[in-house]
mmCIF file of C-alpha atoms in Angstrom:
data_model
loop_
_atom_site.group_PDB
_atom_site.id
_atom_site.type_symbol
_atom_site.label_atom_id
_atom_site.label_comp_id
_atom_site.label_asym_id
_atom_site.label_seq_id
_atom_site.Cartn_x
_atom_site.Cartn_y
_atom_site.Cartn_z
ATOM 1 C CA LYS A 1 2.051 40.689 28.981
ATOM 2 C CA ALA A 2 3.119 37.281 27.539
ATOM 3 C CA SER A 3 5.333 35.091 29.633
ATOM 4 C CA ALA A 4 8.635 33.631 28.456
ATOM 5 C CA LEU A 5 6.942 30.299 27.742
ATOM 6 C CA HIS A 6 4.667 31.824 25.127
ATOM 7 C CA ARG A 7 7.390 33.719 23.285
ATOM 8 C CA GLY A 8 9.274 30.623 22.092
ATOM 9 C CA VAL A 9 12.199 31.062 24.454
ATOM 10 C CA PRO A 10 14.595 28.089 24.459
ATOM 11 C CA GLY A 11 13.827 25.717 27.276
ATOM 12 C CA ALA A 12 10.129 26.426 27.061
ATOM 13 C CA MET A 13 7.777 23.536 27.632
ATOM 14 C CA GLY A 14 5.674 22.064 24.855
ATOM 15 C CA LYS A 15 6.262 20.582 21.449
ATOM 16 C CA LYS A 16 9.530 21.592 19.828
ATOM 17 C CA ARG A 17 8.914 22.610 16.238
ATOM 18 C CA ARG A 18 11.548 22.818 13.556
ATOM 19 C CA PRO A 19 11.598 25.925 11.445
ATOM 20 C CA ASP A 20 9.933 25.327 8.092
ATOM 21 C CA GLY A 21 12.458 25.254 5.310
ATOM 22 C CA PRO A 22 12.267 24.656 1.586
ATOM 23 C CA PRO A 23 14.037 21.255 1.600
ATOM 24 C CA GLN A 24 11.568 19.784 4.077
ATOM 25 C CA GLU A 25 8.585 21.197 2.193
ATOM 26 C CA ALA A 26 9.879 19.869 -1.122
ATOM 27 C CA ALA A 27 10.317 16.401 0.342
ATOM 28 C CA ALA A 28 6.800 16.510 1.765
ATOM 29 C CA GLU A 29 5.359 17.576 -1.605
ATOM 30 C CA GLY A 30 7.197 14.738 -3.368
ATOM 31 C CA LYS A 31 5.897 12.229 -0.834
ATOM 32 C CA ARG A 32 2.326 13.528 -1.184
ATOM 33 C CA ALA A 33 2.530 13.249 -4.973
ATOM 34 C CA LYS A 34 3.810 9.681 -4.716
ATOM 35 C CA ILE A 35 1.020 8.698 -2.318
ATOM 36 C CA ALA A 36 -1.595 10.384 -4.507
ATOM 37 C CA LYS A 37 -0.302 8.482 -7.544
ATOM 38 C CA ALA A 38 -0.369 5.178 -5.661
ATOM 39 C CA ASN A 39 -3.925 5.772 -4.438
ATOM 40 C CA ARG A 40 -5.425 6.699 -7.799
ATOM 41 C CA HIS A 41 -8.085 4.446 -9.271
ATOM 42 C CA ALA A 42 -6.870 2.079 -11.988
ATOM 43 C CA SER A 43 -8.991 3.807 -14.632
ATOM 44 C CA GLU A 44 -7.120 7.081 -13.989
ATOM 45 C CA LEU A 45 -3.660 5.593 -14.623
ATOM 46 C CA SER A 46 -1.716 5.704 -17.850
ATOM 47 C CA LEU A 47 -1.107 2.367 -19.547
ATOM 48 C CA GLU A 48 2.522 2.231 -18.398
ATOM 49 C CA ASP A 49 1.575 3.022 -14.793
ATOM 50 C CA LEU A 50 -1.244 0.459 -14.885
ATOM 51 C CA LEU A 51 1.052 -2.279 -16.219
ATOM 52 C CA GLU A 52 3.647 -1.412 -13.573
ATOM 53 C CA ARG A 53 1.016 -1.480 -10.814
ATOM 54 C CA GLU A 54 -0.240 -4.868 -12.026
ATOM 55 C CA ARG A 55 3.306 -6.313 -11.935
ATOM 56 C CA VAL A 56 4.041 -4.876 -8.497
ATOM 57 C CA LEU A 57 0.733 -6.084 -7.049
ATOM 58 C CA ALA A 58 1.248 -9.568 -8.523
ATOM 59 C CA ASN A 59 4.614 -9.825 -6.756
ATOM 60 C CA GLU A 60 3.265 -8.413 -3.483
ATOM 61 C CA LEU A 61 0.298 -10.804 -3.605
ATOM 62 C CA ARG A 62 2.592 -13.789 -4.138
ATOM 63 C CA ASP A 63 4.732 -12.704 -1.170
ATOM 64 C CA ALA A 64 1.685 -12.173 1.049
ATOM 65 C CA GLN A 65 0.334 -15.626 0.151
ATOM 66 C CA ARG A 66 3.699 -17.181 1.051
ATOM 67 C CA LYS A 67 3.718 -15.343 4.381
ATOM 68 C CA LYS A 68 0.165 -16.502 5.075
ATOM 69 C CA ALA A 69 1.128 -20.116 4.370
ATOM 70 C CA LYS A 70 4.201 -19.768 6.589
ATOM 71 C CA VAL A 71 2.081 -18.469 9.474
ATOM 72 C CA TRP A 72 -0.201 -21.494 9.159
ATOM 73 C CA GLU A 73 2.786 -23.871 9.018
ATOM 74 C CA GLU A 74 4.156 -22.420 12.250
ATOM 75 C CA ARG A 75 0.931 -23.115 14.121
ATOM 76 C CA PRO A 76 1.559 -23.637 17.832
ATOM 77 C CA LYS A 77 0.245 -26.746 19.582
ATOM 78 C CA GLU A 78 -1.823 -24.562 21.876
ATOM 79 C CA LYS A 79 -3.764 -21.671 20.446
ATOM 80 C CA SER A 80 -2.241 -18.328 21.252
ATOM 81 C CA LEU A 81 -3.526 -14.829 20.692
ATOM 82 C CA ASP A 82 -0.291 -13.799 18.990
ATOM 83 C CA TRP A 83 -0.685 -16.560 16.428
ATOM 84 C CA GLN A 84 -4.362 -15.759 15.903
ATOM 85 C CA HIS A 85 -3.511 -12.088 15.342
ATOM 86 C CA ALA A 86 -0.768 -13.050 12.886
ATOM 87 C CA VAL A 87 -3.257 -15.220 10.978
ATOM 88 C CA THR A 88 -5.782 -12.382 10.870
ATOM 89 C CA ARG A 89 -3.191 -9.862 9.678
ATOM 90 C CA SER A 90 -1.931 -12.198 6.962
ATOM 91 C CA LYS A 91 -5.463 -12.985 5.758
ATOM 92 C CA ASN A 92 -6.351 -9.285 5.662
ATOM 93 C CA ALA A 93 -3.169 -8.442 3.742
ATOM 94 C CA VAL A 94 -3.907 -11.133 1.138
ATOM 95 C CA PHE A 95 -7.525 -9.996 0.853
ATOM 96 C CA LYS A 96 -6.532 -6.359 0.310
ATOM 97 C CA LEU A 97 -3.899 -7.249 -2.277
ATOM 98 C CA GLU A 98 -6.288 -9.592 -4.105
ATOM 99 C CA ALA A 99 -8.805 -6.758 -4.393
ATOM 100 C CA SER A 100 -6.208 -4.281 -5.682
ATOM 101 C CA TYR A 101 -4.725 -6.791 -8.109
ATOM 102 C CA GLY A 102 -8.201 -7.724 -9.380
ATOM 103 C CA GLU A 103 -9.006 -4.060 -9.965
ATOM 104 C CA ALA A 104 -5.833 -3.554 -12.028
ATOM 105 C CA LYS A 105 -6.446 -6.768 -13.973
ATOM 106 C CA ARG A 106 -10.059 -5.822 -14.745
ATOM 107 C CA GLU A 107 -8.971 -2.402 -15.982
ATOM 108 C CA LEU A 108 -6.373 -3.979 -18.272
ATOM 109 C CA GLU A 109 -8.998 -6.370 -19.653
ATOM 110 C CA ARG A 110 -11.443 -3.481 -20.138
ATOM 111 C CA ARG A 111 -8.848 -1.518 -22.074
ATOM 112 C CA GLN A 112 -8.037 -4.570 -24.165
ATOM 113 C CA GLN A 113 -11.718 -5.063 -25.030
ATOM 114 C CA ARG A 114 -12.020 -1.411 -26.020
ATOM 115 C CA GLY A 115 -9.025 -1.873 -28.307
ATOM 116 C CA GLU A 116 -6.793 0.571 -26.443
ATOM 117 C CA LEU A 117 -3.907 -1.889 -26.429
ATOM 118 C CA ALA A 118 -2.734 -4.911 -28.340
ATOM 119 C CA SER A 119 -3.748 -8.212 -26.781
ATOM 120 C CA SER A 120 -0.194 -9.578 -26.839
ATOM 121 C CA SER A 121 1.220 -6.627 -24.838
ATOM 122 C CA ILE A 122 -0.236 -7.692 -21.474
ATOM 123 C CA PHE A 123 -0.772 -11.442 -21.550
#
């Protein structure tokens, strides 16, 4: 015979789970779709989405480069692990954004060479 703890009686120990409801599931599906769209390869995107991604990545890259420069400007007189970690994080963020931005830019140039878009529409 199951004890009260195994029957979901209030006050039972363990992780409290919310009942699954349609609003929560719909929000989760919308979030998954957004993440899947953001993680798609540049060649799989429509032209509008690719142009938007290129603009967004250009702005994010500029911001990350500013943050990286600011971290270097605020260099302490004595080396500290916190500062070294901040430098590493900022360098990694810039590197990741440069790679993503380069991928979007290369795809736009490839489409331009194939004649899929007018040369004046992106540059």
